[in-house]
mmCIF file of C-alpha atoms in Angstrom:
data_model
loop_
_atom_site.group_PDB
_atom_site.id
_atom_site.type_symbol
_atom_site.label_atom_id
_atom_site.label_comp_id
_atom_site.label_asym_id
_atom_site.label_seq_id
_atom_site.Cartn_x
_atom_site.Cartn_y
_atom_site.Cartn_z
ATOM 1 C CA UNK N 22 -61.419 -9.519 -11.818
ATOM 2 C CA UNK N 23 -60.508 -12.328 -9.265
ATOM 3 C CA UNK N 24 -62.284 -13.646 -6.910
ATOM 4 C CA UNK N 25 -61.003 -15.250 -3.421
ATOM 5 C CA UNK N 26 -62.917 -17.652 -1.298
ATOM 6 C CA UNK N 27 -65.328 -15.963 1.185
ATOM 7 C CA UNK N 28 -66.645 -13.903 -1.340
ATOM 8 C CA UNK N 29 -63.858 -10.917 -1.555
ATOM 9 C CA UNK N 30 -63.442 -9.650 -4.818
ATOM 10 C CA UNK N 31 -59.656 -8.608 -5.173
ATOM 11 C CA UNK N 32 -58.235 -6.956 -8.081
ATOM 12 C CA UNK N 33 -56.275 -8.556 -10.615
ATOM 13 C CA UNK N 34 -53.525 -5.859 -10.703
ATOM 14 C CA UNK N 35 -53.353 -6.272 -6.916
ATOM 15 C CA UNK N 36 -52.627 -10.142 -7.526
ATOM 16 C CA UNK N 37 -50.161 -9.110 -9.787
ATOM 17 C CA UNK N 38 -48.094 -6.441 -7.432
ATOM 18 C CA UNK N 39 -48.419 -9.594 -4.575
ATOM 19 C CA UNK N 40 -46.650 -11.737 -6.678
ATOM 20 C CA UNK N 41 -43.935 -9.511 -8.101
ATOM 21 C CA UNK N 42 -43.403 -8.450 -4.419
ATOM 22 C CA UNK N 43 -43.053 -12.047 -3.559
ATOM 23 C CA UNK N 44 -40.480 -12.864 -6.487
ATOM 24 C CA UNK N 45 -38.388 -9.640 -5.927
ATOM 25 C CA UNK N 46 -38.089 -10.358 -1.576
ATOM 26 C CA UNK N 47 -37.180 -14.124 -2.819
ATOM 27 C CA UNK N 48 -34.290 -12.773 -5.387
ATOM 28 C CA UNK N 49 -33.115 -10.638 -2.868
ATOM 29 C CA UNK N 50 -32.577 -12.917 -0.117
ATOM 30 C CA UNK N 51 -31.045 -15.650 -2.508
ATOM 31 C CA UNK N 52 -28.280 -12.511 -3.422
ATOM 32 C CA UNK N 53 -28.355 -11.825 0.512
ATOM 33 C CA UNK N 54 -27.223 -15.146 1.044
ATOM 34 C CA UNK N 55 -24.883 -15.508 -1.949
ATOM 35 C CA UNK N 56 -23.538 -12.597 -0.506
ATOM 36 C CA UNK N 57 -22.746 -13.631 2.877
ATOM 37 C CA UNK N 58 -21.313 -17.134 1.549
ATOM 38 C CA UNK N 59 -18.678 -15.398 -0.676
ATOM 39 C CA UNK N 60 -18.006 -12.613 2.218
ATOM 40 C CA UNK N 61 -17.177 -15.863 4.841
ATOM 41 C CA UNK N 62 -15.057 -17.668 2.068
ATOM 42 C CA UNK N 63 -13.034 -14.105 1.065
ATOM 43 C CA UNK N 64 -12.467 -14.132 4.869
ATOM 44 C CA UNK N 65 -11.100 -17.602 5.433
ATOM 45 C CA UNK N 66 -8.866 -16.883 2.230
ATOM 46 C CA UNK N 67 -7.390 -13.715 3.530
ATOM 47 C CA UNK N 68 -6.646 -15.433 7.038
ATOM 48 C CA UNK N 69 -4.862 -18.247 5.352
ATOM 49 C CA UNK N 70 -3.162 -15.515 2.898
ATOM 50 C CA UNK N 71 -2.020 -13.683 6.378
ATOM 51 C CA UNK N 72 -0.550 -16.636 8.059
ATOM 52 C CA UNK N 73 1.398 -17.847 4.638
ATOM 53 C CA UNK N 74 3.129 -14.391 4.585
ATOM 54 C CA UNK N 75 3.385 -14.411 8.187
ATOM 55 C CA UNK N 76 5.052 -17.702 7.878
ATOM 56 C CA UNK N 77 7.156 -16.296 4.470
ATOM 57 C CA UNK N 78 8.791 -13.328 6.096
ATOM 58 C CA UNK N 79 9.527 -15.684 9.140
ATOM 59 C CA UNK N 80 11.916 -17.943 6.849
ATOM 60 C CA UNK N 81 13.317 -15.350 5.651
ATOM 61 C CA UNK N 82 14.343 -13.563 8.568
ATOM 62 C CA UNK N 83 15.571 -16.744 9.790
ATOM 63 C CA UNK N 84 17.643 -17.714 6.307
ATOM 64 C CA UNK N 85 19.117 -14.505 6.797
ATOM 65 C CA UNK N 86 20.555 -15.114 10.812
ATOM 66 C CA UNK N 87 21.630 -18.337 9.336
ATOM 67 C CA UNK N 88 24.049 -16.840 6.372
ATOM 68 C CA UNK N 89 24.995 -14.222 8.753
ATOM 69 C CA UNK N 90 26.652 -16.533 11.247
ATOM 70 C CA UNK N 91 27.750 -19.023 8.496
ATOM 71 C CA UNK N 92 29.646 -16.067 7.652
ATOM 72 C CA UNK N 93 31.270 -15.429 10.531
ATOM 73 C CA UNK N 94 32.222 -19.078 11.493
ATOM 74 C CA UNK N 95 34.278 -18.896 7.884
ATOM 75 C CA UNK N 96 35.969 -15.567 9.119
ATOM 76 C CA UNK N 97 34.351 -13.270 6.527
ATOM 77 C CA UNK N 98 30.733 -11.395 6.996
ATOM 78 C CA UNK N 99 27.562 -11.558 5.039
ATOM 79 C CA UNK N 100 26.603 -8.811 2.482
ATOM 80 C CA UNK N 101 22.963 -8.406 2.344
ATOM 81 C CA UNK N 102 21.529 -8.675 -1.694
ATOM 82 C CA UNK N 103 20.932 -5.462 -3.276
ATOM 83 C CA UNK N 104 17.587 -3.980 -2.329
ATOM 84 C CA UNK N 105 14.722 -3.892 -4.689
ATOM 85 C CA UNK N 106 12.639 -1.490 -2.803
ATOM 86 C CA UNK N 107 13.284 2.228 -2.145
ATOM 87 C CA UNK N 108 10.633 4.387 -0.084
ATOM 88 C CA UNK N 109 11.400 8.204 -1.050
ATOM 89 C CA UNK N 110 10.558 11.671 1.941
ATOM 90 C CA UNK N 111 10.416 15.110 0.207
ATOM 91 C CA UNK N 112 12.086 17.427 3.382
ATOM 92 C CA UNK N 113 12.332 20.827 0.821
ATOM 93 C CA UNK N 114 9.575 23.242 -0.398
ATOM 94 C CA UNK N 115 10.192 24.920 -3.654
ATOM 95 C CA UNK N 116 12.371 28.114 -2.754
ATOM 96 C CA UNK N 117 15.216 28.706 -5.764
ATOM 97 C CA UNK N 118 14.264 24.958 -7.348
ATOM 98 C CA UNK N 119 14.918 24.280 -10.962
ATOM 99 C CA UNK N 120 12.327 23.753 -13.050
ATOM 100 C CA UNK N 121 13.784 20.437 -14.207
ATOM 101 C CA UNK N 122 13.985 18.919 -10.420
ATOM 102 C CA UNK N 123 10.310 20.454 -9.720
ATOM 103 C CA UNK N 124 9.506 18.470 -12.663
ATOM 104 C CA UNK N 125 11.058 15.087 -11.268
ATOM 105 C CA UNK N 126 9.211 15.758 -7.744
ATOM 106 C CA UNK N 127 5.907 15.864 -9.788
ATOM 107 C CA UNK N 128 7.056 12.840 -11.596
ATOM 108 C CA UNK N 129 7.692 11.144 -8.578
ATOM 109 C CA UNK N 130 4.112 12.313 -6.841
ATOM 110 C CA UNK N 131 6.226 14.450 -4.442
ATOM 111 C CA UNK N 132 4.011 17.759 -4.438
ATOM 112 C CA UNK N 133 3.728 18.740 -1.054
ATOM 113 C CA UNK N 134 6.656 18.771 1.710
ATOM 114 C CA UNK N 135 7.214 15.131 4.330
ATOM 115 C CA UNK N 136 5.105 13.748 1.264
ATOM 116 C CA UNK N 137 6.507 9.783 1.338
ATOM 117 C CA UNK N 138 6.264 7.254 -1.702
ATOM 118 C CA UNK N 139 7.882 3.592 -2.655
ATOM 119 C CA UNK N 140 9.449 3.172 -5.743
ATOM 120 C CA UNK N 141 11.222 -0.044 -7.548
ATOM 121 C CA UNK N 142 14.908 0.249 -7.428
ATOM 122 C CA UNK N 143 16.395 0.443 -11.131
ATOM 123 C CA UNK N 144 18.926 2.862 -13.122
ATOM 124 C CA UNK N 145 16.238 5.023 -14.253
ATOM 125 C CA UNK N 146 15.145 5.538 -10.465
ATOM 126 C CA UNK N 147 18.108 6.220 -9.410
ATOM 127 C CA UNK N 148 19.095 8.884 -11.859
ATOM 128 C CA UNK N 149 15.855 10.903 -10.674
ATOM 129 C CA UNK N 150 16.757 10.356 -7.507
ATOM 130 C CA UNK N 151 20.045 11.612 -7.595
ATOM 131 C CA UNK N 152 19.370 14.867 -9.337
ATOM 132 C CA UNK N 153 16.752 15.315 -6.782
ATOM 133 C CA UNK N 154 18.757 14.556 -3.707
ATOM 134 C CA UNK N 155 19.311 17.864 -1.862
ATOM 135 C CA UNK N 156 15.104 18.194 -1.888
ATOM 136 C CA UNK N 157 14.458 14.541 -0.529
ATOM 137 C CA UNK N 158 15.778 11.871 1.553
ATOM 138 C CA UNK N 159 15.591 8.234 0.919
ATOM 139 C CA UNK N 160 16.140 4.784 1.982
ATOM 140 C CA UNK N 161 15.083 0.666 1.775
ATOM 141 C CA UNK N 162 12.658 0.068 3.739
ATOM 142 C CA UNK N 163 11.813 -3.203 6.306
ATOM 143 C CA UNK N 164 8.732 -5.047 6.510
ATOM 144 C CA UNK N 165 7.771 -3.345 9.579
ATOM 145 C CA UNK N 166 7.688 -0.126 7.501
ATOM 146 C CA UNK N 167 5.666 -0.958 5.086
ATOM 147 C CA UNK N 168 3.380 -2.591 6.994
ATOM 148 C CA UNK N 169 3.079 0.305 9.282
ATOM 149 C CA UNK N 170 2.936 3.097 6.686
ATOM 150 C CA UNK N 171 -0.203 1.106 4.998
ATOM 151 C CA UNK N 172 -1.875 0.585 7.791
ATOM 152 C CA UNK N 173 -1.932 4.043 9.761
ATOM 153 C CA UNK N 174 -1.242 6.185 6.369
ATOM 154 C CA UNK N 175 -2.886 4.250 3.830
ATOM 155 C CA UNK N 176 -4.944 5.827 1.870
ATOM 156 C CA UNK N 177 -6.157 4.589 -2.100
ATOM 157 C CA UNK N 178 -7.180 6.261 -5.262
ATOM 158 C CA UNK N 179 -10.734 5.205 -6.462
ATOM 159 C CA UNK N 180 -12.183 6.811 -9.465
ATOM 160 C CA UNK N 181 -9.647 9.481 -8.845
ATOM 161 C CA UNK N 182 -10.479 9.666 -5.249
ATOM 162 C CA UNK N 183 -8.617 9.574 -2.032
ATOM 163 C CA UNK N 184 -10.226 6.863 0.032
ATOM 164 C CA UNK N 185 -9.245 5.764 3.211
ATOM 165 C CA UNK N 186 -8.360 1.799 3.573
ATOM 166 C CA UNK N 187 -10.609 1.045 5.774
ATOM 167 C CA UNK N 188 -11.947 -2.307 4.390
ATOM 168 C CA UNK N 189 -10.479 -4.790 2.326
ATOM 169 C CA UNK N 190 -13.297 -4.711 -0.059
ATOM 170 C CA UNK N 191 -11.726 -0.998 -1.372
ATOM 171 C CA UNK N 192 -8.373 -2.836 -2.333
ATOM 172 C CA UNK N 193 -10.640 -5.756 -3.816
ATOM 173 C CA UNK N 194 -12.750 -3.357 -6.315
ATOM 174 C CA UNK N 195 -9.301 -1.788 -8.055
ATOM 175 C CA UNK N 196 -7.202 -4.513 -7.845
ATOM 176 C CA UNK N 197 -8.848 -7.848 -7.754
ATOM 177 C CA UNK N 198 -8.232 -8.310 -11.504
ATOM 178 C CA UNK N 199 -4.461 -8.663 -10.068
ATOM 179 C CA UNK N 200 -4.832 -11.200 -7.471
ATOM 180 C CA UNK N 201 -4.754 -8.805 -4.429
ATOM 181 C CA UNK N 202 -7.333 -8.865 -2.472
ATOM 182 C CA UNK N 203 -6.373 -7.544 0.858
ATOM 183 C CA UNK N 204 -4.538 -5.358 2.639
ATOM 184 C CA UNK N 205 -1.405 -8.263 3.268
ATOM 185 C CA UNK N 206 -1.825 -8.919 -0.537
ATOM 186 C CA UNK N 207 -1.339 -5.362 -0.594
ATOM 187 C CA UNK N 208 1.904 -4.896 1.593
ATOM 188 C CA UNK N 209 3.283 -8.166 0.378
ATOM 189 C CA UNK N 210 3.075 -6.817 -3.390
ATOM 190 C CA UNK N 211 4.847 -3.905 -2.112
ATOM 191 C CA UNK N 212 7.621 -5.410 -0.132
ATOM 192 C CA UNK N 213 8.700 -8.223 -2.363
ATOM 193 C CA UNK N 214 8.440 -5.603 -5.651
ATOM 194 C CA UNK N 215 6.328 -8.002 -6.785
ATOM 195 C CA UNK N 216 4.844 -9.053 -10.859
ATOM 196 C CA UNK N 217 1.728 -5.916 -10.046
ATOM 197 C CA UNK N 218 3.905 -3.569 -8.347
ATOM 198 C CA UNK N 219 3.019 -0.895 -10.559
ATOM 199 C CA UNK N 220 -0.494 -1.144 -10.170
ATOM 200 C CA UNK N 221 -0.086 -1.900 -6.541
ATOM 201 C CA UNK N 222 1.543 1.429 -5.887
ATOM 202 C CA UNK N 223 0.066 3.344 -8.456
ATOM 203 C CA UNK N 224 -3.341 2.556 -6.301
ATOM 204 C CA UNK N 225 -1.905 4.003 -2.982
ATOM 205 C CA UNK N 226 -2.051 7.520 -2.691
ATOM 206 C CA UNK N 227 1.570 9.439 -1.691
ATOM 207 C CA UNK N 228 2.219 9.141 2.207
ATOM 208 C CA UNK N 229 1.190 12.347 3.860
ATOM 209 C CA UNK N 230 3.802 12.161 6.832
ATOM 210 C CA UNK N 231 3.853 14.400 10.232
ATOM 211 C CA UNK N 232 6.900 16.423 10.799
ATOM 212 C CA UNK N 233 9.494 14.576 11.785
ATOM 213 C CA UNK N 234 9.805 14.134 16.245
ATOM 214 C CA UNK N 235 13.020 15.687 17.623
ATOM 215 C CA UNK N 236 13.148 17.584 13.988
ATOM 216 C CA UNK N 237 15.208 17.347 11.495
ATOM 217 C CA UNK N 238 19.096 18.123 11.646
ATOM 218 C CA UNK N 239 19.991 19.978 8.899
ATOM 219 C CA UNK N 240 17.772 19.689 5.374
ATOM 220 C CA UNK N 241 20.495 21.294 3.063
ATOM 221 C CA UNK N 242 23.339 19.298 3.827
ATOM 222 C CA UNK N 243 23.694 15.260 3.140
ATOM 223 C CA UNK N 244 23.070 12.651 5.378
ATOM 224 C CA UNK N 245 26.431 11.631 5.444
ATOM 225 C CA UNK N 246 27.599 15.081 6.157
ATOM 226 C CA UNK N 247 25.511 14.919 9.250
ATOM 227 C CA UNK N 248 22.425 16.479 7.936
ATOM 228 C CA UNK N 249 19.247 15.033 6.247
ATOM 229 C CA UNK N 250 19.133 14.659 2.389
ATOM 230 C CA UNK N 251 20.290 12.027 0.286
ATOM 231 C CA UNK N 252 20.205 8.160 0.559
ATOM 232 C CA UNK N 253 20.276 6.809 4.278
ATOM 233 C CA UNK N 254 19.819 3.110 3.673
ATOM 234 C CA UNK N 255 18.663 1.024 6.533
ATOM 235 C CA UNK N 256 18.374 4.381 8.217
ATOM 236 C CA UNK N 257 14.901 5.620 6.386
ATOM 237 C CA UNK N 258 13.326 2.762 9.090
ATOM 238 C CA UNK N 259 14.169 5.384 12.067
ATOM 239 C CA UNK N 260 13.080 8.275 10.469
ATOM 240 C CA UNK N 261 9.530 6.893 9.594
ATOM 241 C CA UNK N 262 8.854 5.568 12.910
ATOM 242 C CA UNK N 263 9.536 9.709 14.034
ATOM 243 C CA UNK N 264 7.176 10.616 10.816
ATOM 244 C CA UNK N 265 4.179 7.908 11.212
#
């Protein structure tokens, strides 16, 4: 037993829990506070992240005006460079489908119909897409897109979970190994078809889009035959700004 100063016997055991309380309330404050340092540095490194893209897409836009009326001074007109970035709308259910095409469409994540995903543009994309054309419609999307799709439709998979991205802490826990940490790493990585691309959009759960406003025209015949499937281009910006 221990004894204290005016005579109070306490026990030893009690001494004991006192202290361990006092080592485990200093350990957690020191964490607490290691805690709060690293959340106010990953915050000063995602707003200087945000303004370097902000600043990024900004030269590019502006390279771009520039070519564009080089161009025209010279006579001729500026061809923009091939894009590397295709975002992909399922507008068909599965009425008289082939297996082999319903096969594709789970390949691609497209399961359900005005289900939306991005995919890198290569020759092996493009075959899918093309024997899947009459079922989806499909386009290269702009920065504004993207950025608007992740923001209001985002949602990511987590331990095989569809979590909303509502903090940039989710997008940190899955892909932090990759060097994206935020929600601008995020739609950067996306846009640019960047090194992690894969992961990036592996992590994002398909787009589940509204019906289109105003409709659509007419799902079984081509875009270019005035209805809705098939590759639009520049036009897929329009229709997800009706479908967001």
């Amino acid at each position: 037993m221990a004894e204290v100063d005016k005579g109070i016997v306490v026990p030893e055991s009690v001494l004991k829990k006192q202290k361990r309380a006092e080592e485990w309330a200093l350990a957690n404050s020191k964490e607490l506070e290691e805690a709060k340092k690293k959340k106010t540095e990953t915050r000063k490194l995602i707003c200087k992240k945000a303004r370097d893209y902000a600043k990024e897409y900004e030269a590019q836009e502006k390279e771009l005006i520039q070519l564009k009326r080089e161009a025209r001074l010279k006579g001729g007109f500026y061809v923009n460079p091939e894009a590397k970035l295709v975002f992909i709308i399922r507008i068909r259910g599965i009425n008289a489908m082939h297996p082999q095409t319903k096969k594709i469409l789970q390949l691609l994540r497209l399961r359900q119909i005005f289900n939306g995903v991005f995919l890198k543009v290569n020759k092996a994309t493009m075959n899918m897409l093309h024997r899947v054309e009459p079922y989806v419609t499909f386009g290269y999307p702009n920065l504004k897109s993207v950025r608007e799709l992740i923001y209001k439709r985002g949602y990511g998979k987590v331990n095989k979970q569809r979590i909303a991205l509502t903090d940039n802490s989710i997008i940190e826990q899955v892909l932090g190994k990759y060097g994206i940490i935020c929600i601008e790493d995020l739609i950067h990585e996306i846009l640019t078809v960047g090194p992690h691309f894969k992961e990036a959009n592996n992590f994002l759960w398909p787009f589940q889009l509204k019906a289109p406003l105003g409709g659509l025209k007419k799902k079984r015949n081509h875009y270019v035959e005035g209805g809705d499937a098939g590759n639009r281009e520049d036009f897929i910006n329009e229709l997800i700004r009706r479908m967001n």
